[in-house]
Tab-separated table of C-alpha atoms in Angstrom:
chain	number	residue	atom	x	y	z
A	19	UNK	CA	54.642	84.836	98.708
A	20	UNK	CA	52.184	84.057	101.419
A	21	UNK	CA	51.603	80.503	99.934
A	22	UNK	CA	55.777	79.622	99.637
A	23	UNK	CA	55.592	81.176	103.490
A	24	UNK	CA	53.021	78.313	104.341
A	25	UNK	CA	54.844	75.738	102.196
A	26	UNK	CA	58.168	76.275	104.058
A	27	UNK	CA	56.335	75.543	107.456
A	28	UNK	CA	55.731	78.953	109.009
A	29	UNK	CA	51.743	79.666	109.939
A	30	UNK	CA	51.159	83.174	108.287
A	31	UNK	CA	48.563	85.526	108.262
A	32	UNK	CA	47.449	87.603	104.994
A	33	UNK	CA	46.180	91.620	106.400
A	34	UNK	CA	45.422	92.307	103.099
A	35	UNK	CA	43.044	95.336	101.671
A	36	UNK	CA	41.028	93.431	98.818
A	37	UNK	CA	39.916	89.939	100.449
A	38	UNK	CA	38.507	88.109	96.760
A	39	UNK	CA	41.866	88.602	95.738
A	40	UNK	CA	43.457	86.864	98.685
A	41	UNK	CA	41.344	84.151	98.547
A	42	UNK	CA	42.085	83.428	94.934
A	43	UNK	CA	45.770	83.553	95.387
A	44	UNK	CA	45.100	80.715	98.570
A	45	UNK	CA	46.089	82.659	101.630
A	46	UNK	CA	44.655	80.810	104.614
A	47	UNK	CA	44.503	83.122	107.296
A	48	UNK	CA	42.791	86.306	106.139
A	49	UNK	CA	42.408	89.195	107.937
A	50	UNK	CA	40.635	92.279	105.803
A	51	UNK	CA	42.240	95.637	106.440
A	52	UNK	CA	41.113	99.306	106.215
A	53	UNK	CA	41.743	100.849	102.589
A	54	UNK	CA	44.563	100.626	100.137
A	55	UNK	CA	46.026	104.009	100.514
A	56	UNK	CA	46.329	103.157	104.539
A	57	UNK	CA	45.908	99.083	105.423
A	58	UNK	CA	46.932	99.203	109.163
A	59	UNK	CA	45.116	102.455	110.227
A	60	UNK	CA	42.983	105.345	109.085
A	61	UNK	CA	45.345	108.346	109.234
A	62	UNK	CA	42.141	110.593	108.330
A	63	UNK	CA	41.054	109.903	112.460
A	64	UNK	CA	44.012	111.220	113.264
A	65	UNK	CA	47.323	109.676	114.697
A	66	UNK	CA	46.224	108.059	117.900
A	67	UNK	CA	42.621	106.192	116.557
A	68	UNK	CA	44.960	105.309	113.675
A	69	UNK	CA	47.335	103.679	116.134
A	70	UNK	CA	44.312	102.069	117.615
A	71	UNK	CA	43.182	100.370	114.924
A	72	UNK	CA	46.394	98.729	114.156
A	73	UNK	CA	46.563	97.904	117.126
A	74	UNK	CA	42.955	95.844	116.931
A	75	UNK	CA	44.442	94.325	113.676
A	76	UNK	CA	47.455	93.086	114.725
A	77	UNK	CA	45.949	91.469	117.763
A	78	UNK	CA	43.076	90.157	115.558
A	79	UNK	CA	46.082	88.952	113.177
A	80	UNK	CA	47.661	87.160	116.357
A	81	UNK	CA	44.317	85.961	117.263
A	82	UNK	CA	44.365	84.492	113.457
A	83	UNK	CA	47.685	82.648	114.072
A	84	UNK	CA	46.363	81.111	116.937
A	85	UNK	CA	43.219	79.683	115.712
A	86	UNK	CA	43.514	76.406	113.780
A	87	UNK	CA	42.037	76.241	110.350
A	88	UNK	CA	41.549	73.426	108.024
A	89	UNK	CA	40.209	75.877	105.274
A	90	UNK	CA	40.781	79.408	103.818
A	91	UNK	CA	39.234	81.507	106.851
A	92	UNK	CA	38.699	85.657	106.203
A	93	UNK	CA	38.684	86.519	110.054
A	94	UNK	CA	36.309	89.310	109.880
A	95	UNK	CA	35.851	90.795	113.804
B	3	UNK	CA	16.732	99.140	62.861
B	4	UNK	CA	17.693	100.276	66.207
B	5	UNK	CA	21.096	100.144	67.352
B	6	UNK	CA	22.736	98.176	69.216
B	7	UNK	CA	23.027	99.547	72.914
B	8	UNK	CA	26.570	98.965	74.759
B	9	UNK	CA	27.336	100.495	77.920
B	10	UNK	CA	31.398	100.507	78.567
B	11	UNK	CA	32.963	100.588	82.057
B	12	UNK	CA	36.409	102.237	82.606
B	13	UNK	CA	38.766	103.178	85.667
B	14	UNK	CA	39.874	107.102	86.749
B	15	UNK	CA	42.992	106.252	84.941
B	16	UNK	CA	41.432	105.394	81.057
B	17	UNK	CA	38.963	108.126	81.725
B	18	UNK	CA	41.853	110.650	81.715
B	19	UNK	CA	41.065	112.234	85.325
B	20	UNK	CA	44.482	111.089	87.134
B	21	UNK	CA	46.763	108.077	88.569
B	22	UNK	CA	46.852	106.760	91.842
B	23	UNK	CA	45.976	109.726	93.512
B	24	UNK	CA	42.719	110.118	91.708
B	25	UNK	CA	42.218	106.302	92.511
B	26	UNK	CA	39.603	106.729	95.195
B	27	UNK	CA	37.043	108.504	93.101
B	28	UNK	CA	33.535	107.466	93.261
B	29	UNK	CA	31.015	105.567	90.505
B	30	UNK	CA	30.345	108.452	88.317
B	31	UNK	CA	27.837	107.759	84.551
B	32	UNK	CA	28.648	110.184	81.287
B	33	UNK	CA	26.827	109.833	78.301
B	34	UNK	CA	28.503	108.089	75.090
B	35	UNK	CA	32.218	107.470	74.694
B	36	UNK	CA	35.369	108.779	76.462
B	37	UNK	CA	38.753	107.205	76.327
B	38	UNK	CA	39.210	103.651	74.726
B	39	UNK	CA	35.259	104.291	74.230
B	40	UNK	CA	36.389	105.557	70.921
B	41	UNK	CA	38.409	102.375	69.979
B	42	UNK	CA	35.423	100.456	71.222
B	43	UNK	CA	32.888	102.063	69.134
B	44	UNK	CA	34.736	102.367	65.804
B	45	UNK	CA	35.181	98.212	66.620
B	46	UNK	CA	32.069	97.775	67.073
B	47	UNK	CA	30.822	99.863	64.056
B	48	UNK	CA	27.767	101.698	63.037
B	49	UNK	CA	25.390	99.577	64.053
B	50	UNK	CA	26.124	99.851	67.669
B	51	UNK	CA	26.155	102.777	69.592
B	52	UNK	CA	27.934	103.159	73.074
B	53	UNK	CA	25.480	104.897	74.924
B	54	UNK	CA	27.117	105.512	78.020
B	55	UNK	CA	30.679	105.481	79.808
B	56	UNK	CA	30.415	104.266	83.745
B	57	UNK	CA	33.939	105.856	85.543
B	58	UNK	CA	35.326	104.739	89.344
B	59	UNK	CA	38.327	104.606	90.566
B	60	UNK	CA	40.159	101.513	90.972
B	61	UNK	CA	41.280	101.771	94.996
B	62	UNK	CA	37.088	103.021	95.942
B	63	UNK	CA	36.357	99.634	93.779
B	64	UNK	CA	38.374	97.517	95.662
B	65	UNK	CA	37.579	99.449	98.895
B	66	UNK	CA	33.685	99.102	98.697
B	67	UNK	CA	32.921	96.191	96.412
B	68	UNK	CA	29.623	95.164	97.091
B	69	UNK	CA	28.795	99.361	97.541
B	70	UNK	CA	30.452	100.031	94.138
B	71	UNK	CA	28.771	97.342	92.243
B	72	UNK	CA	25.180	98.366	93.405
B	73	UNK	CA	25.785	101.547	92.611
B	74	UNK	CA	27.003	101.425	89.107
B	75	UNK	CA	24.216	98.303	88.459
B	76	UNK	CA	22.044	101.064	89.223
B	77	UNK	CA	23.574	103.923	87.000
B	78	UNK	CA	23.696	101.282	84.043
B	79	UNK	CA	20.082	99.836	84.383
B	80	UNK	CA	18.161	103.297	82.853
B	81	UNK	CA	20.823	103.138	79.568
B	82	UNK	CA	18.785	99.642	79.060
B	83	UNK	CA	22.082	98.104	77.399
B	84	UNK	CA	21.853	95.186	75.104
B	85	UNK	CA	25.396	94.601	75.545
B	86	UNK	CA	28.193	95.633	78.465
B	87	UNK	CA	31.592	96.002	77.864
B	88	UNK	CA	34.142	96.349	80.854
B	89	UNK	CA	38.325	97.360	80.257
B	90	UNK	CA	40.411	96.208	79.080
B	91	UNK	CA	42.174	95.771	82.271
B	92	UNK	CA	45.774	94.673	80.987
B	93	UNK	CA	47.605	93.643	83.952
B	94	UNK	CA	46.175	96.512	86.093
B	95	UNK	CA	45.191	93.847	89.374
B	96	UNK	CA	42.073	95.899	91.058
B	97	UNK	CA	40.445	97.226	87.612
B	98	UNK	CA	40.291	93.363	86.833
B	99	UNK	CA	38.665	92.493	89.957
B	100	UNK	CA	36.390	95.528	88.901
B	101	UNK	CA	35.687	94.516	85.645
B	102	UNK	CA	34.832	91.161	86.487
B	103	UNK	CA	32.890	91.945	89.586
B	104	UNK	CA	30.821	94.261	87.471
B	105	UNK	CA	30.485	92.457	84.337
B	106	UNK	CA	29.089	89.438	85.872
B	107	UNK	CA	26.737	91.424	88.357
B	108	UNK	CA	25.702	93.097	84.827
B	109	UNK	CA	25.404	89.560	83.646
B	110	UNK	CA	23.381	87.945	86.365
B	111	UNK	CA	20.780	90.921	86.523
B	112	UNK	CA	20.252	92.094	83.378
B	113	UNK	CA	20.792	88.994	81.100
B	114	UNK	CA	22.781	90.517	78.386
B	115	UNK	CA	25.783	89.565	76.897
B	116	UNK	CA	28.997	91.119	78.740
B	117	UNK	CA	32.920	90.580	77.899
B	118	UNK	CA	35.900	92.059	79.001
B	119	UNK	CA	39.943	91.473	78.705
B	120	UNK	CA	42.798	90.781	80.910
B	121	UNK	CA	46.123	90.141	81.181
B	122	UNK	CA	46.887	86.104	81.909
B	123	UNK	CA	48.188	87.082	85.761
B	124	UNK	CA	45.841	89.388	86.454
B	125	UNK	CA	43.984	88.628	89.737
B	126	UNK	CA	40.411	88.859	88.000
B	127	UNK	CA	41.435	86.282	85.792
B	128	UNK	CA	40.983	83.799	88.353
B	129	UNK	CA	38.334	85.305	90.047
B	130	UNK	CA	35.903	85.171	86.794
B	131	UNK	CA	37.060	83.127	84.051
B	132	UNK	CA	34.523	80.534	84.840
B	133	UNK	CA	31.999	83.319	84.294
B	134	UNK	CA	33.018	85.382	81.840
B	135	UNK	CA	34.317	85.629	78.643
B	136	UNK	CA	37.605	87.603	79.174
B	137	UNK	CA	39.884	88.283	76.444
B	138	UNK	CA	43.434	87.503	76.814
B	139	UNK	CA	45.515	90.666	76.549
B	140	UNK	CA	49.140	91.440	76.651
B	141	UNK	CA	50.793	92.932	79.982
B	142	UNK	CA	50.069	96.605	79.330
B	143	UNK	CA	47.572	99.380	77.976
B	144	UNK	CA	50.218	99.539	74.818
B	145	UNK	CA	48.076	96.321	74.217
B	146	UNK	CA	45.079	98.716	73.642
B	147	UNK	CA	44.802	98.795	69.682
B	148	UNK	CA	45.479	95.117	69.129
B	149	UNK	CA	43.135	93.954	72.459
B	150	UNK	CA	40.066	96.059	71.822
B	151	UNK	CA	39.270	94.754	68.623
B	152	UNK	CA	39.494	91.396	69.482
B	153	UNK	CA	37.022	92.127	72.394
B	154	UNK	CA	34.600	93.678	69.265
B	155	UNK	CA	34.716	90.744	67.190
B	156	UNK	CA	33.652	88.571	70.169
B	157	UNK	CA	31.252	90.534	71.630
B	158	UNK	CA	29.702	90.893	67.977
B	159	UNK	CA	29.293	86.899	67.880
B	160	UNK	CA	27.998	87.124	71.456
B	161	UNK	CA	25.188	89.449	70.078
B	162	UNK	CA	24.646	87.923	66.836
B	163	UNK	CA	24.150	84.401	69.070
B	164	UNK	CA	26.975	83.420	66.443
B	165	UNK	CA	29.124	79.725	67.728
B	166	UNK	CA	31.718	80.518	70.071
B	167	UNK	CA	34.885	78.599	68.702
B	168	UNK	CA	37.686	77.577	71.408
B	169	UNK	CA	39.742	80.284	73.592
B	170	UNK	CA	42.999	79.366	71.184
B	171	UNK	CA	40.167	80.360	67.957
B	172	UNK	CA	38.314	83.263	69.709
B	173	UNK	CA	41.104	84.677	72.224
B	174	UNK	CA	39.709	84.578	74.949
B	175	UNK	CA	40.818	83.033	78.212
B	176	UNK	CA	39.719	79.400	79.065
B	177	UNK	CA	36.690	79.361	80.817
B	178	UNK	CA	37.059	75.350	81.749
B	179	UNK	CA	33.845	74.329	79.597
B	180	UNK	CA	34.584	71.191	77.764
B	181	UNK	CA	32.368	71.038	74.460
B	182	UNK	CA	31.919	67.561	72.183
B	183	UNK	CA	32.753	67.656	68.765
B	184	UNK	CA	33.017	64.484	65.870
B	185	UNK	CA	37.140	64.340	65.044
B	186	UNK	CA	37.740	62.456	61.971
B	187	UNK	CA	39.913	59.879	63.581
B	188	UNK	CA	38.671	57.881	66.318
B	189	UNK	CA	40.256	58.290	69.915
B	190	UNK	CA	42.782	55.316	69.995
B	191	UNK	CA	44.830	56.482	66.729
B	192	UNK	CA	44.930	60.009	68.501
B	193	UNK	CA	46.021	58.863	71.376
B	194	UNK	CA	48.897	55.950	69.965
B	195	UNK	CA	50.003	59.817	67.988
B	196	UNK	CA	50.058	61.822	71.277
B	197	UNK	CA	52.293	58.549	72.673
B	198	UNK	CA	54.536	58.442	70.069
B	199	UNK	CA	55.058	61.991	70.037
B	200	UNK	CA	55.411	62.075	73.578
B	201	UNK	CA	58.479	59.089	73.797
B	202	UNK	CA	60.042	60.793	71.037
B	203	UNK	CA	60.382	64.050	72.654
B	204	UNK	CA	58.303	66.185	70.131
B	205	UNK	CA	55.725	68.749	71.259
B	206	UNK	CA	52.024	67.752	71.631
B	207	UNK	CA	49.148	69.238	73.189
B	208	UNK	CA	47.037	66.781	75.811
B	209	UNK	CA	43.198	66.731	74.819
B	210	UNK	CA	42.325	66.777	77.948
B	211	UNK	CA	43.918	69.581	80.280
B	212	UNK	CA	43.596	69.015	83.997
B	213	UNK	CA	43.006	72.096	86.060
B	214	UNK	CA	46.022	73.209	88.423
B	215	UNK	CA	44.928	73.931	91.786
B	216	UNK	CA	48.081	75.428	93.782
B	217	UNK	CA	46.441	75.306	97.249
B	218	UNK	CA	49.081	74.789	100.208
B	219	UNK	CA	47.444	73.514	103.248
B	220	UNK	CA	47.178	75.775	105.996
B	221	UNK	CA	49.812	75.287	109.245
B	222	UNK	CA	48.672	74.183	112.334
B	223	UNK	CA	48.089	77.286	114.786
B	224	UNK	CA	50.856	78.476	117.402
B	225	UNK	CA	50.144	77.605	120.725
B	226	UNK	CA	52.359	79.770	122.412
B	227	UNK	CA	52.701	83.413	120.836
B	228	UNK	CA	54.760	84.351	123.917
B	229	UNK	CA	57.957	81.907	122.502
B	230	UNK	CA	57.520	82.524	119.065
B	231	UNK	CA	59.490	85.064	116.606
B	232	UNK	CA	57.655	86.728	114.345
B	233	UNK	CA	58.640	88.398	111.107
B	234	UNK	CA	56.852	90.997	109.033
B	235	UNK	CA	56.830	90.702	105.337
B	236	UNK	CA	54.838	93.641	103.028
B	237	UNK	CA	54.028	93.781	99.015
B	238	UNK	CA	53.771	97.449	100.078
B	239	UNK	CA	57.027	98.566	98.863
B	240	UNK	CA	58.489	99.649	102.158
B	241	UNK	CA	62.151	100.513	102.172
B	242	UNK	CA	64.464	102.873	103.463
B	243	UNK	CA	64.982	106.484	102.378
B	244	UNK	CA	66.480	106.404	99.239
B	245	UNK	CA	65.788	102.664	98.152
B	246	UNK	CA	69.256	101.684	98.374
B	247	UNK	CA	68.269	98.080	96.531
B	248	UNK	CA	66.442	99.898	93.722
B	249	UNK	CA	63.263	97.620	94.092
B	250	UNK	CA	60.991	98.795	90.757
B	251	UNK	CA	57.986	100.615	91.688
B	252	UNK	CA	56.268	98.039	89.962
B	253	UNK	CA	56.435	95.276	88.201
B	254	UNK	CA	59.334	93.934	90.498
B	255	UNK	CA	62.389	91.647	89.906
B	256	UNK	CA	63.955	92.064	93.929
B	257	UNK	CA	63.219	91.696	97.077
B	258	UNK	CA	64.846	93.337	100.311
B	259	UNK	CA	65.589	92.528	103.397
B	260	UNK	CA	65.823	95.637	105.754
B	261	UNK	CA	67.233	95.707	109.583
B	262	UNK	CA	65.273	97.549	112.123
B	263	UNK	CA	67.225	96.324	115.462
B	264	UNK	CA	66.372	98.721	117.962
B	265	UNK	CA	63.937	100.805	116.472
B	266	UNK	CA	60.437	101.353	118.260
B	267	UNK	CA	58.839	102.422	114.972
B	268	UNK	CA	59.142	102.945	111.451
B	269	UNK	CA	60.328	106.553	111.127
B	270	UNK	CA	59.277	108.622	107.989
B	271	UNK	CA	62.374	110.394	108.115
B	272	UNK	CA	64.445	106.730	107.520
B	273	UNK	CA	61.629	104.914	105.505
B	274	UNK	CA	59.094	105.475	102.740
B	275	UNK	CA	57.420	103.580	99.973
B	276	UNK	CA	57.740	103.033	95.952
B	277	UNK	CA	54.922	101.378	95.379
B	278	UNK	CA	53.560	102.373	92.357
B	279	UNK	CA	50.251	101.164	92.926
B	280	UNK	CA	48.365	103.671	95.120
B	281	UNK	CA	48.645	106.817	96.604
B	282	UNK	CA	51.717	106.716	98.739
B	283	UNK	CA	50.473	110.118	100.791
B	284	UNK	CA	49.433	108.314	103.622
B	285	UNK	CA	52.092	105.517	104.151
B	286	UNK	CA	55.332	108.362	103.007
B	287	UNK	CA	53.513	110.247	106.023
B	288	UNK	CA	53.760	107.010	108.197
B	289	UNK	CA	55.090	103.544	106.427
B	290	UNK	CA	53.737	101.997	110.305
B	291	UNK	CA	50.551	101.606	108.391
B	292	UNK	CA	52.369	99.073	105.858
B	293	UNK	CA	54.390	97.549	108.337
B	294	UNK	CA	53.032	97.742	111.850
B	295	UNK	CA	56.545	97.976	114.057
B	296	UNK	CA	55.193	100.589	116.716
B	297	UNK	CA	52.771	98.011	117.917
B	298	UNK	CA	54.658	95.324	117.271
B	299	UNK	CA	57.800	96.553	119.451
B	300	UNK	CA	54.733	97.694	122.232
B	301	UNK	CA	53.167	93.876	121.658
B	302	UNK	CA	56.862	92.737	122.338
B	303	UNK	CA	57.890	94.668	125.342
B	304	UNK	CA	54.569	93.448	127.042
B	305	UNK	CA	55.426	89.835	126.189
B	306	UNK	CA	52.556	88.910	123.914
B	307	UNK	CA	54.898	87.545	121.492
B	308	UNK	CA	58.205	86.331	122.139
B	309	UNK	CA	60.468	88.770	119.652
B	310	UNK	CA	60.346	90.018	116.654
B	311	UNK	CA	62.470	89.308	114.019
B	312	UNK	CA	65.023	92.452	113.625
B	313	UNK	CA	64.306	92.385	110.113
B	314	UNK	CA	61.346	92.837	107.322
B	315	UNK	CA	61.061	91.651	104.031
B	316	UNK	CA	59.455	93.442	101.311
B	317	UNK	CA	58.520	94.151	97.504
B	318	UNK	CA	55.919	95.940	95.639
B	319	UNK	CA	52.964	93.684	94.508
B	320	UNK	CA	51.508	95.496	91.908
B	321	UNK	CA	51.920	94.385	88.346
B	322	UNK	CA	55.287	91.437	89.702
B	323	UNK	CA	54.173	88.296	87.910
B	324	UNK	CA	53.443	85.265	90.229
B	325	UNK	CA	56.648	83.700	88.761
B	326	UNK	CA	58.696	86.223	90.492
B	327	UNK	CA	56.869	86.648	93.715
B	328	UNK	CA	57.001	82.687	93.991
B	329	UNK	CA	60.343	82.536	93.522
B	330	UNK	CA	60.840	85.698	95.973
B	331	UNK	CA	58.864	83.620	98.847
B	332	UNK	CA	60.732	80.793	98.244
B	333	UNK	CA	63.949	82.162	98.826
B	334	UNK	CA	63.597	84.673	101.689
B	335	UNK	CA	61.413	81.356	103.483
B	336	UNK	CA	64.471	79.643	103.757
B	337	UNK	CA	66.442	82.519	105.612
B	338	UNK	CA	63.293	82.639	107.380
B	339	UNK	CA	63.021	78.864	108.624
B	340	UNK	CA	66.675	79.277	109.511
B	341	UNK	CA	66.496	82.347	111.552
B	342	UNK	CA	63.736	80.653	113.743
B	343	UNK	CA	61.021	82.587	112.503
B	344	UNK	CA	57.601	80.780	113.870
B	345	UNK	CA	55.359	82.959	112.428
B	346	UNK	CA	54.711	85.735	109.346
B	347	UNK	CA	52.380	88.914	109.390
B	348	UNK	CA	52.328	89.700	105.644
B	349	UNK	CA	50.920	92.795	104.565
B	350	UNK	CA	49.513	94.071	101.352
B	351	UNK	CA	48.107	97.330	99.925
């Protein structure tokens, strides 16, 4: 899906919990998230350091969207 | 003589100690067979002996690769294995990457002969074919008694330092290594054949495959986030209570496309998530963590992007062939590209 996204024009960013598989699929924005179970958070730090890290993500996602790339890129910090 | 020594790897699931929500268990070693350990010795026969059984779960794999794979290299190194034997892994997509990460770090360290099987689509495929011998296995673990012994027979050869005949001969999955042989008729009759057979519309089989690289060229970035409309789309099964589109919890055929005008977050009460391929505890709990609208709407009310789209798109990614999820993306890009959607957040578990 993330490679008919790019195809139809739209720059799109992958958060994605296991990055080799990403990369093999040919996402080009990459950004690595924090466990299967719970991509966009960590519900076990409770609710508001949960919030907190999605928050970082998104941004870093946005961040992601806004960087040009001429290659597949995992944007790890 | 001695026997042969084989060390087997196998996820929480094969090993009989749960599903998804056993999934995050750690790298744990047990001496001889359990599971498809059985099928795997009575393959291999009597003069091998499967010494010991390496479990982990498939999401504290995927979670801690390079963690995971020192730490079972470790627990396999004192069984001093003369062969390694990882799966089958069917079509199940992080015990393939597992397999394959392992089996070649067993590979590159310890220098013995390792093999494993797959499913065509499954992600690990990709990752390792060049690397491994993996073979090819139907979609599910029904596959089991036909896949393992294929995997014996192979691995027997591997041992034996026997000829390895072509993936079509030996079943495995093409690795890309071309390999001369003498053919009994020279080149330019073969080819005229392959011709002729080609303008008269009869099958033939090229000598020569190409490789298919599918790579789409990344866009160029957005300059302006603060005019652009973004969408969300998820393989994390997000939909509302009750799954009114009956998306499959795995394995999918459909897509949906869900409204959330006006909502500041995704509410448990109106969402959850059939995904079939982890532990949904967390994400039923709060599907935000699949599909991040409470920051999103914050990000949006403080005018770091220009809107979001009042819709997401979603489907659950595990076992949905590549056919289908192409076919998804294709479509919902269009409604995309005419809604004025500049840019995607997609999100997978």
């Amino acid at each position: 899906m993330v490679k008919e996204i790019e195809r139809a024009g739209i720059p799109v960013v992958h958060m994605c919990t296991v990055v080799p598989i990403s990369l093999t699929i040919g996402a080009n924005r990459i950004i690595p998230a924090v466990g299967i179970p719970y991509p966009l958070g960590d519900p076990n730090l409770g609710e508001e350091k949960s919030k907190k890290i999605r928050r970082s993500l998104v941004e870093r996602a946005l961040k992601a969207l806004q960087t040009e790339v001429t290659d597949q890129t995992v944007f790890e910090n | 003589m001695d026997k042969i020594r084989v060390v087997h790897y196998i996820n929480q699931f094969f090993a009989n100690i749960g599903g998804e929500e056993k999934a995050d268990i750690e790298p744990e070693v047990r001496e001889g067979i359990v599971g498809p350990g059985l099928a795997l010795q009575s393959g291999l026969g009597d003069n091998y002996e499967v010494v010991a059984t390496v479990i982990c779960g498939d999401t504290y794999f995927g979670g801690h690769i390079e963690e995971a794979k020192k730490t079972i290299l470790n627990m396999i190194k004192p069984y001093k294995p003369d062969l390694f034997v990882a799966g089958p892994a069917f079509n199940a997509g992080r015990y393939g990457v597992a397999c394959g990460t392992i089996a070649k770090a067993v590979e590159d360290e310890l220098q013995i002969p390792v093999i494993t099987g797959m499913y065509p689509e499954n992600p690990g495929v990709d990752m390792f074919k060049k690397d491994l011998y993996i073979i090819e296995t139907k979609i599910s673990a029904a596959d089991m008694r036909k896949a393992m012994p294929k995997v014996c027979k192979l691995a027997k050869k591997m041992i034996n330092k026997e000829e390895i005949l072509s993936p079509a001969e030996e079943g495995y999955i093409e690795r890309g290594i071309r390999v001369n042989y003498f053919n009994e008729r020279r080149g330019s009759e073969r080819a005229v054949d392959l011709l002729l057979d080609k303008v008269a519309g009869r099958p033939y089989t090229t000598e020569y495959p190409m490789p298919v690289f599918d790579r789409v060229p990344p866009n160029p970035a957005i300059k302006d986030l603060s005019k652009i409309k973004l969408a969300v789309v998820t393989s994390g099964g997000i939909v509302p209570q009750g799954n009114p589109d009956r998306i499959e919890s795995s394995s999918a055929t459909k897509y949906g496309i869900y409204d959330i005008t006006g909502l500041d977050s995704l509410n448990k009460d109106k969402f959850m998530t059939v995904h079939g391929g982890y532990d949904r505890a967390y994400v039923l709990e709060n599907p935000n963590l699949v599909v991040p609208l409470d920051v999103l709407r914050e990000m949006e009310k403080e005018g770091v992007i220009g809107e979001l789209a009042n819709y997401f798109v979603t489907t659950t990614g595990t076992g949905t062939s590549v056919g289908n999820a192409k076919a998804f993306g294709e479509e919902f890009s269009k409604k995309l590209v005419e809604d004025g959607v500049g840019a995607v957040i997609l999100t997978s578990t």
